[in-house]
Coordinates of C-alpha atoms in Angstrom, one line a residue:
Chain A
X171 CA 132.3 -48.4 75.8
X172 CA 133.4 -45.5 78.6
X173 CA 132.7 -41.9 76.2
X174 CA 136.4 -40.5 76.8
X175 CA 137.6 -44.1 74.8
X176 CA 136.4 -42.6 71.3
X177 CA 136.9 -39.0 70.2
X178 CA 135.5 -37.9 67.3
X179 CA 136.6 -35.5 65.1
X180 CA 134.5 -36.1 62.3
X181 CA 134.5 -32.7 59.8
X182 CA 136.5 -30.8 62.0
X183 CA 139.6 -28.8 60.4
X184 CA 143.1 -28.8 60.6
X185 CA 145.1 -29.3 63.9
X186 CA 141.6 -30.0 65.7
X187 CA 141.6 -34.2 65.5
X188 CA 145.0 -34.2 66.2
X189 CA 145.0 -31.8 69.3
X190 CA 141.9 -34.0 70.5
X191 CA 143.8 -37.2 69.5
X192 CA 146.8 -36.0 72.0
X193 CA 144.8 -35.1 74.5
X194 CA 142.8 -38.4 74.8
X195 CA 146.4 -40.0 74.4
X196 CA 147.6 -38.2 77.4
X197 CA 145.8 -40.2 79.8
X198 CA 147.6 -43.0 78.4
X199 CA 144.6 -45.6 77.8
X200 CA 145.5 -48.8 76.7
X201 CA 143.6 -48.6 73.8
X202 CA 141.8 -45.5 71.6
X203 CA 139.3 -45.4 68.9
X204 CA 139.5 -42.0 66.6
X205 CA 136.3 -41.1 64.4
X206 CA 137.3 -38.8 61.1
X207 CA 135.9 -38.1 57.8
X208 CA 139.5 -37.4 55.9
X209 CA 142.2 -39.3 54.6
X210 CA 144.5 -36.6 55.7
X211 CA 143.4 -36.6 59.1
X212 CA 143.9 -40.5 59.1
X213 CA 147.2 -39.7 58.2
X214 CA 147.7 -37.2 60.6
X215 CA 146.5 -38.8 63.7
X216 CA 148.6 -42.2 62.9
X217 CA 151.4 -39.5 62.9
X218 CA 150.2 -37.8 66.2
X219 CA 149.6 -41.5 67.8
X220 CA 153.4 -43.1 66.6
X221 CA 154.9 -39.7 68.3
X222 CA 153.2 -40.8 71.9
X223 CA 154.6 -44.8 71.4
X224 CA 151.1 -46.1 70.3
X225 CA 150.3 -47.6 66.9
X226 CA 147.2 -47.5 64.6
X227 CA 145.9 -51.2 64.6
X228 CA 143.3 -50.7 62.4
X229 CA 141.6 -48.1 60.1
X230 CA 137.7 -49.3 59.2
X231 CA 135.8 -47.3 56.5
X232 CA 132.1 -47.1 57.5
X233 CA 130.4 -44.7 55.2
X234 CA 131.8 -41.6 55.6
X235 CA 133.5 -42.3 58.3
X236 CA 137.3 -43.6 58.8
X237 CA 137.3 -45.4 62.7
X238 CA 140.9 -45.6 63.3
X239 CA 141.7 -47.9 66.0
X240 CA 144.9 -46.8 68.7
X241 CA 146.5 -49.2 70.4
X242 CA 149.6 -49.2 73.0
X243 CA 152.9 -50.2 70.7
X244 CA 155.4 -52.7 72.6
Chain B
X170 CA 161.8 -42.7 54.7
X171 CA 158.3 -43.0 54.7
X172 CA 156.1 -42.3 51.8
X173 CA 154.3 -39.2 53.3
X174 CA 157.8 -37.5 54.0
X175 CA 159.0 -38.4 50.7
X176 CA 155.8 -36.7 49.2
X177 CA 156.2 -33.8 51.3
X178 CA 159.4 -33.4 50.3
X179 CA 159.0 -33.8 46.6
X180 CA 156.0 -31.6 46.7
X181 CA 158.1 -28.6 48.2
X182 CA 161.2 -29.1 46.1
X183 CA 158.9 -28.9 43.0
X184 CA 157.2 -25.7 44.2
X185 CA 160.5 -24.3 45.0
X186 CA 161.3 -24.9 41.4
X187 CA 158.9 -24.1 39.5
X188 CA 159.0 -21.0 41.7
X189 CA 162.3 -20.2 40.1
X190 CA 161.5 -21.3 36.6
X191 CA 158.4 -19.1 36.0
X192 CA 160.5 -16.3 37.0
X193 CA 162.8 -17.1 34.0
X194 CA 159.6 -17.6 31.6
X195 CA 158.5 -13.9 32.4
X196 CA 156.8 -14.1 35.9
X197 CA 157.1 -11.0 38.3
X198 CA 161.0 -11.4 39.9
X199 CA 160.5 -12.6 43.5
X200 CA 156.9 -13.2 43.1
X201 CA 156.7 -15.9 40.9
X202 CA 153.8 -18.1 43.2
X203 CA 152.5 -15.4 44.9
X204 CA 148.5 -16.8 45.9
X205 CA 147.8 -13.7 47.7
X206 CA 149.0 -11.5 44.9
X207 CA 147.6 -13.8 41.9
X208 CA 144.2 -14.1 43.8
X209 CA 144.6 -9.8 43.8
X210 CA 145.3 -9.7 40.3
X211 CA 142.3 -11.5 39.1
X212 CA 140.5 -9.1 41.6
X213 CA 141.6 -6.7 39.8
X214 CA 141.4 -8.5 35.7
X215 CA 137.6 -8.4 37.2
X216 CA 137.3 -5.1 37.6
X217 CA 136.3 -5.0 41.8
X218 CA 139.5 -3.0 42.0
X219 CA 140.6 -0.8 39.3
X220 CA 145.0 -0.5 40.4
X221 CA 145.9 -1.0 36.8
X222 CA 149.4 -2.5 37.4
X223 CA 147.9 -5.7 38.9
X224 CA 145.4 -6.8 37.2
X225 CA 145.2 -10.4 35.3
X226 CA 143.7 -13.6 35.5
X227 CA 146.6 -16.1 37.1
X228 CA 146.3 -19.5 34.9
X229 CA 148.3 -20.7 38.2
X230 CA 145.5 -20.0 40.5
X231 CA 143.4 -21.8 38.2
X232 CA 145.7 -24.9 38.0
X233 CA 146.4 -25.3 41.7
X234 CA 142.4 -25.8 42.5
X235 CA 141.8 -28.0 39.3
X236 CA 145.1 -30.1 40.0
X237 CA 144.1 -30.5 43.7
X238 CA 140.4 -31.6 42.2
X239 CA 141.9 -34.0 39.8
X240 CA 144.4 -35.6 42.4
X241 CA 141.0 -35.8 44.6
X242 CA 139.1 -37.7 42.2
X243 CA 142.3 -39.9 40.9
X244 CA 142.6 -40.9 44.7
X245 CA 138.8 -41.0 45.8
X246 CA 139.6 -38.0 48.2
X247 CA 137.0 -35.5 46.8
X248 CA 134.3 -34.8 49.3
X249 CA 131.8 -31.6 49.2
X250 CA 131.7 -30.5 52.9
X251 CA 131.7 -27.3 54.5
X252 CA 129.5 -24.7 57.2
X253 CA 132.1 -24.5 59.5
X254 CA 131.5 -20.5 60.4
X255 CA 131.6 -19.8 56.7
X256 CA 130.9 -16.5 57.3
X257 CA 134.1 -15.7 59.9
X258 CA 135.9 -17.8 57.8
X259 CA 135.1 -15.0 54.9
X260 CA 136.1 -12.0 57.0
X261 CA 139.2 -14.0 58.3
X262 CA 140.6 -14.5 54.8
X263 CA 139.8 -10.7 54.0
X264 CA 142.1 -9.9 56.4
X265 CA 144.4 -12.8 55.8
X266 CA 144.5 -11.1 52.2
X267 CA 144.7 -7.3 53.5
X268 CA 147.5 -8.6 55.6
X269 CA 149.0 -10.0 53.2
X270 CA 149.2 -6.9 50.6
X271 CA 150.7 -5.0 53.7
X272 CA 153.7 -7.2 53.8
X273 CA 153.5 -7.9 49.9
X274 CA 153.0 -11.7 49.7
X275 CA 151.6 -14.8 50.8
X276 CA 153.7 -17.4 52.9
X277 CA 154.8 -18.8 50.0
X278 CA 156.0 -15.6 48.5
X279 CA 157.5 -14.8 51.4
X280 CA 159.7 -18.1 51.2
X281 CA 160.4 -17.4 48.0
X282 CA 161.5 -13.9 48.3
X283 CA 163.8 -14.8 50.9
X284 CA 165.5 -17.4 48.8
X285 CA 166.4 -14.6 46.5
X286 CA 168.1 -12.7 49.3
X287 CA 165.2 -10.5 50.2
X288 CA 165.9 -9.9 53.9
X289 CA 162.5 -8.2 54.5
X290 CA 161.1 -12.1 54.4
X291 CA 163.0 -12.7 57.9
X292 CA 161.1 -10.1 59.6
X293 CA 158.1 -10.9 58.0
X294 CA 158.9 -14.7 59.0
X295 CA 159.4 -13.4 62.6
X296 CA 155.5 -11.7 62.6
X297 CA 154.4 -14.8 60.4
X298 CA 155.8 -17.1 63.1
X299 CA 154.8 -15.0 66.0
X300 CA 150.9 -14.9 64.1
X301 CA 151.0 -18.5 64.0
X302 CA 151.8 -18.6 68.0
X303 CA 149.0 -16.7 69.0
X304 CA 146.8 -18.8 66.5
X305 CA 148.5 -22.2 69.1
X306 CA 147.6 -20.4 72.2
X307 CA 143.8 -20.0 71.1
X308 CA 143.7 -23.7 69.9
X309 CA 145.0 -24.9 73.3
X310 CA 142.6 -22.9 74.6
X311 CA 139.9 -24.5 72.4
X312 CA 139.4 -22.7 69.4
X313 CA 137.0 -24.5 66.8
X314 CA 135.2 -23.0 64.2
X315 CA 133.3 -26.0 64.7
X316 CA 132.1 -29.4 62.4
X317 CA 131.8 -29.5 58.6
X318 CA 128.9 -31.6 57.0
X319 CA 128.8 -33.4 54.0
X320 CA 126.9 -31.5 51.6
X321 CA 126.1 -32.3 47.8
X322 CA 128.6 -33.1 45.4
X323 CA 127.4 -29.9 43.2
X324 CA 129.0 -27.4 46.1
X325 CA 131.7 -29.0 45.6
X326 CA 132.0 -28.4 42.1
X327 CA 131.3 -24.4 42.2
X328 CA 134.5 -23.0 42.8
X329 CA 136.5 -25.5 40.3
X330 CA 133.6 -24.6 37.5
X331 CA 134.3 -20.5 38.6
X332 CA 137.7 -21.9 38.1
X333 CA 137.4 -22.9 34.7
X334 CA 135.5 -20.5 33.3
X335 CA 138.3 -18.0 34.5
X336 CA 140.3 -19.8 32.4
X337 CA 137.6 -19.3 29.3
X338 CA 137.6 -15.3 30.2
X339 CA 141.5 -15.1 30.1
X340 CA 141.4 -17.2 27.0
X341 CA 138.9 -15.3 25.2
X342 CA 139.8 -11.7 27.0
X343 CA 136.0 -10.9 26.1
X344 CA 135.6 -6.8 26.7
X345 CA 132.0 -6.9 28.3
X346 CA 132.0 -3.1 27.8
X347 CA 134.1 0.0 26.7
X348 CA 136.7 0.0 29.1
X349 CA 135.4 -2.3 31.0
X350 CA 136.2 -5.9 32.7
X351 CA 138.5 -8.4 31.2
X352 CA 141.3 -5.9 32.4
X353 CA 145.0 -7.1 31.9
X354 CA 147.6 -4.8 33.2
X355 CA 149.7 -3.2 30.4
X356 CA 152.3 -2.1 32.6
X357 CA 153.9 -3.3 36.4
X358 CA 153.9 -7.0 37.6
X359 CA 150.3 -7.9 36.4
X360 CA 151.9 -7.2 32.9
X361 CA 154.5 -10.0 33.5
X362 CA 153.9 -13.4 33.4
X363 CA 154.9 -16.3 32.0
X364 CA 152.8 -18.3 28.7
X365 CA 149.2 -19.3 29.7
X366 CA 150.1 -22.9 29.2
X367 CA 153.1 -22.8 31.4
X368 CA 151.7 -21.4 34.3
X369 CA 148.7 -23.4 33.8
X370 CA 150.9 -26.4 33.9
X371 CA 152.7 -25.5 36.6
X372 CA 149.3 -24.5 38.5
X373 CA 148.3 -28.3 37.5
X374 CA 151.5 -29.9 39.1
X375 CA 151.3 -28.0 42.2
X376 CA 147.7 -28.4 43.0
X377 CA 148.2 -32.1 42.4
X378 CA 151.4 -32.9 44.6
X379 CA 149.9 -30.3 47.3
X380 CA 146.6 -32.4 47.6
X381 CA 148.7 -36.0 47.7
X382 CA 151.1 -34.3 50.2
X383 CA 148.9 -32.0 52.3
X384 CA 151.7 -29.3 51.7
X385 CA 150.7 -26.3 53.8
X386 CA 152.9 -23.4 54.6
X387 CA 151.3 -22.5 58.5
X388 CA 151.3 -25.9 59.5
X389 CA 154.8 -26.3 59.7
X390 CA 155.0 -23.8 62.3
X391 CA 152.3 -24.6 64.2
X392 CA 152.5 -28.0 63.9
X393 CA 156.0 -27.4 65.7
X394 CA 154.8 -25.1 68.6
X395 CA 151.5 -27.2 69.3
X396 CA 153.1 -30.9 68.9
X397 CA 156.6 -30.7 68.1
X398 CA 155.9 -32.5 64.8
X399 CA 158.3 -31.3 62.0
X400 CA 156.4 -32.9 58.8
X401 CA 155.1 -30.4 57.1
X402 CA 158.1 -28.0 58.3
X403 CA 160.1 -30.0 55.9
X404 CA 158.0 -29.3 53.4
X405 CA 158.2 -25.4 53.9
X406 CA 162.3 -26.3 53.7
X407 CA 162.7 -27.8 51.2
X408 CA 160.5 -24.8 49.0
X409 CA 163.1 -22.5 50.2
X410 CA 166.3 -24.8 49.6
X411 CA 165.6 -25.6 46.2
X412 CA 164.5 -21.8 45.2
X413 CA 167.4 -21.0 47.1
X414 CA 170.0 -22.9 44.9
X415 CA 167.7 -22.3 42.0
X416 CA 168.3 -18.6 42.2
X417 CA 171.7 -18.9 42.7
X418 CA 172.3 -20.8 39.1
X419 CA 170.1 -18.4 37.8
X420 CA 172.3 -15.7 39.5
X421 CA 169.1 -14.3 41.0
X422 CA 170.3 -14.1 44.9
X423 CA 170.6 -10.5 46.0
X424 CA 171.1 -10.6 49.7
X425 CA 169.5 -7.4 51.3
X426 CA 166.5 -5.3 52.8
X427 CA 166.1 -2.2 50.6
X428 CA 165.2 -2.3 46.6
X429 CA 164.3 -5.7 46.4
X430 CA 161.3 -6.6 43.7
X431 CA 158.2 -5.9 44.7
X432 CA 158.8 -5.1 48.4
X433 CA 159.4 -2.4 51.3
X434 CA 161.7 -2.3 54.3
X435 CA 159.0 -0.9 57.0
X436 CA 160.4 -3.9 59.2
X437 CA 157.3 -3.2 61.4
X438 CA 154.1 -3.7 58.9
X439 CA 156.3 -6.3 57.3
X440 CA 156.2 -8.4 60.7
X441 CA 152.8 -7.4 61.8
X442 CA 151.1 -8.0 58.1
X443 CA 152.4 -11.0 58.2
X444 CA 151.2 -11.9 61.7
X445 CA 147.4 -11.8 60.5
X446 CA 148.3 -14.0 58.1
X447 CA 149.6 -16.1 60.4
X448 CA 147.3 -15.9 62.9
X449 CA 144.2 -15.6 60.1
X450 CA 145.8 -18.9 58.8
X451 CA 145.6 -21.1 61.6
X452 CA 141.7 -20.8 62.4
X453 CA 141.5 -21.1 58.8
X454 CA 143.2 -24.4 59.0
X455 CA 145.8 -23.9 56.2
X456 CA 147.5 -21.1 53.9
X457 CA 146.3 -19.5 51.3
X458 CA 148.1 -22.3 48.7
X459 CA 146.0 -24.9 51.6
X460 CA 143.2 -23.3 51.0
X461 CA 142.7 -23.2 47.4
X462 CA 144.0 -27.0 47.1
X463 CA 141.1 -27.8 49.9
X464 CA 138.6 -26.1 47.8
X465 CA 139.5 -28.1 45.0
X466 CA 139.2 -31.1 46.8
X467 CA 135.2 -30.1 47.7
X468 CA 135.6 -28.4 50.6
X469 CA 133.5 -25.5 50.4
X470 CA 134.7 -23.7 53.6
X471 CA 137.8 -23.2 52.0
X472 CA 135.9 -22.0 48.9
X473 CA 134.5 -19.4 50.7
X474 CA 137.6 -18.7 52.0
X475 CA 138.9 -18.4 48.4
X476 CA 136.5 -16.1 47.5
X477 CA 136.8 -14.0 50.5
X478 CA 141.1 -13.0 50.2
X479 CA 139.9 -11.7 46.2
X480 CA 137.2 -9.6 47.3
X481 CA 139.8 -8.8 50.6
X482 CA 142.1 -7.8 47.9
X483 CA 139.9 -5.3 45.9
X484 CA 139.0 -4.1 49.5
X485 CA 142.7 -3.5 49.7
X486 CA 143.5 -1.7 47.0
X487 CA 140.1 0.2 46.9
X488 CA 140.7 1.7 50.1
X489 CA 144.6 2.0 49.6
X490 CA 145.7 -1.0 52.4
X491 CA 148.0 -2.7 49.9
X492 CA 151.5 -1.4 50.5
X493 CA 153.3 -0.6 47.2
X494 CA 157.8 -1.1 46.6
X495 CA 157.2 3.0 47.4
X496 CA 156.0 1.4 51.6
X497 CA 152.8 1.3 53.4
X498 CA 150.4 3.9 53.2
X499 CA 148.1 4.8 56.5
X500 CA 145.4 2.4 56.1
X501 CA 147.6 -0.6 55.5
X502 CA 149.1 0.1 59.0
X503 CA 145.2 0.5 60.1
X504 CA 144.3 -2.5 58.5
X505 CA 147.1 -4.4 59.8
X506 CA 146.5 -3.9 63.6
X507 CA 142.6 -3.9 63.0
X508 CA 142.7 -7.0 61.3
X509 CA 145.1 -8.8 64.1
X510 CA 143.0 -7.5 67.0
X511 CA 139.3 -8.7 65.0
X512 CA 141.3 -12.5 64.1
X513 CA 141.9 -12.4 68.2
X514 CA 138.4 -11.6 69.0
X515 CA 137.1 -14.2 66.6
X516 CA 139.4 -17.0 68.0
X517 CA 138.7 -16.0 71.6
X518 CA 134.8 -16.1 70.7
X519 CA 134.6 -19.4 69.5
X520 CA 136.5 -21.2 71.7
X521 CA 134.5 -24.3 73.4
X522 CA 135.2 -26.4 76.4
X523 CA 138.7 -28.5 76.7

């Protein structure tokens, strides 16, 4: 898996996974997977990744970590 | 409707109105939630500053942080984490705090006030706002305090257990010496307030909703500058419309800048005070209400941010920052410019690479 296909934003604060989330969604890829370690920032990139026409297939708790799964909406 | 919104929007109508209702049960007019100035007046009830008008332990302090720690355990959401820079992060909540005193109030306050007509809030919204823009601009530029680790569950726990036992020291009021600390104001707004069990409650209901609902002052703005996302905004609006009407059954709405409670009309110190906060609040991550839910959800860089707006409030009114209804004295101008031009200087030095 290419690196710029997961970002991870594990522990970082408020807007930070979101900002990194946009910015990865930019490129438009056809498909994103999102590393976090907060419910809220689960929530919070699902938000970030509706407002740029993708949706959140998937959200897999490993441990500590929530891998959310982006993919391009229809 | 989806079910964050309608959380968001429940959580700031309820703050709005319990905002207004602890007023009416004996709170400080205008101040009502005031984290900034609660978190001052148990500065003071402890002693590390001696201004004898503000000076008691805030039960709603105390409820926000265990309501947010309950809601976090109901919902499996508590998590001890922190080491993000907990050391800026103490120094930027000092001046968070100092900058805060200058303008008299937290966000939240400052929503508040203006739903009771206090026009001084608009100008203070305009530095708050303008704060929160130069916050964006370091964040695009790639400002990050860095990662938080998991750490063990008992450093999550120390700030709720200061918590409580706050609670045990207002209960009791123990003297520990002859004039010494518990001290609770006799006069002024740390002598007004509304019953313990109240504004415990009320401290309870907020910390709760604000941990299910993320409910955070800054990030409404910011959020809007950096992403166009209105969520939390919403949350921040409806606080101010239900104070708003609130007041106005309660015939509490006095539209104006000079002799409102608890305030000043220097326009400038009101905007610039209010831009640290601003500013101090976005590489914090959250307001001061944000920050004391966070820490009661385990985050101990929030704790530590706790911590450091109470010891940035004795600061303030040790060496005479605070501003006062009689205006800002020299060092609260000082501390004001000081503080924006340091929250700068630590954003621009921890930037990484976008």
């Amino acid at each position: 898996m290419a690196d710029n296909s997961v970002v991870d934003a594990r522990g970082l604060s408020c807007p930070i996974p979101v900002i990194r989330t946009k910015k990865a969604l930019d490129a438009q890829p056809d498909k994103l997977v999102v590393l976090v370690d907060a419910q809220v920032q689960v929530e919070n990139v699902t938000r970030m990744a509706k407002s740029k026409g993708y949706v959140v297939k998937e959200v897999k708790k490993e441990g500590d970590t929530f891998r959310i799964l982006i993919v391009r909406g229809k | 409707m989806s079910r964050e919104r309608v959380l968001i929007l429940i959580s700031g109508g309820v703050v709005g109105l319990l905002g207004v209702l602890l007023v009416v049960f004996g709170n400080p007019p205008n101040m009502v939630f005031c984290i900034a100035c609660f978190e001052r007046d148990i500065a003071g009830a402890l002693g590390l500053h001696r201004a004898s008008v503000v000076q008691y332990i805030r039960p709603e302090i105390i409820g926000i942080v265990l309501g947010a720690l309950i809601a976090s355990l109901a919902f499996r959401e508590f998590r001890a984490e922190g080491g993000s820079s907990p050391i800026l992060r103490f120094f930027v909540a000092m001046f968070v705090m100092m900058g805060a005193l200058v303008f008299l109030g937290c966000p939240l306050r400052m929503i508040l006030r203006l739903a009771g007509g206090d026009l001084n809030a608009l100008v203070a919204f305009a530095g708050f706002a303008t704060g929160i823009y130069i916050g964006v601009l370091l964040l695009k530029a790639g400002f990050n305090f860095g990662a938080a680790k998991r750490q063990k569950a008992a450093s999550g726990w120390a700030l709720p257990l200061f918590m409580l036992l706050l609670l045990v020291l207002l209960i009791f009021a123990p003297q520990f010496k002859q004039n010494g600390p518990i001290f609770f104001s006799k006069k002024g707004p740390g002598s007004m307030h509304a019953p313990i069990l109240l504004s415990l409650l009320a401290g309870l209901v907020v910390g709760f909703l604000a941990q299910r609902s993320r409910l955070c002052l800054m990030g409404g703005t910011r959020d809007l500058f950096l992403i166009g996302d209105t969520h939390l905004l919403s949350g921040f609006g409806m606080v101010l419309l239900v104070a708003f009407i609130g007041n106005l059954i309660a015939g509490r709405v006095h539209f104006g800048f000079a002799g409102q409670p608890v305030a000043h009309d220097e326009h400038l110190w009101n905007f610039l005070g209010m831009s640290v906060v601003g500013l101090g609040s976005v590489l914090l991550g959250g307001c001061p209400l944000r920050q004391l839910v966070l820490a009661g959800r385990g985050n101990t860089d929030s704790a530590i941010a706790v911590l450091g707006m109470i010891v940035g409030a004795a600061f303030a009114h040790n060496f005479n920052t605070a501003a006062s209804p009689k205006g800002v004295p020299f060092w609260g101008a000082f501390i004001a410019v000081f503080g924006l031009a340091v929250c700068v200087l630590i954003g621009i030095l921890n930037r990484e690479k976008v």
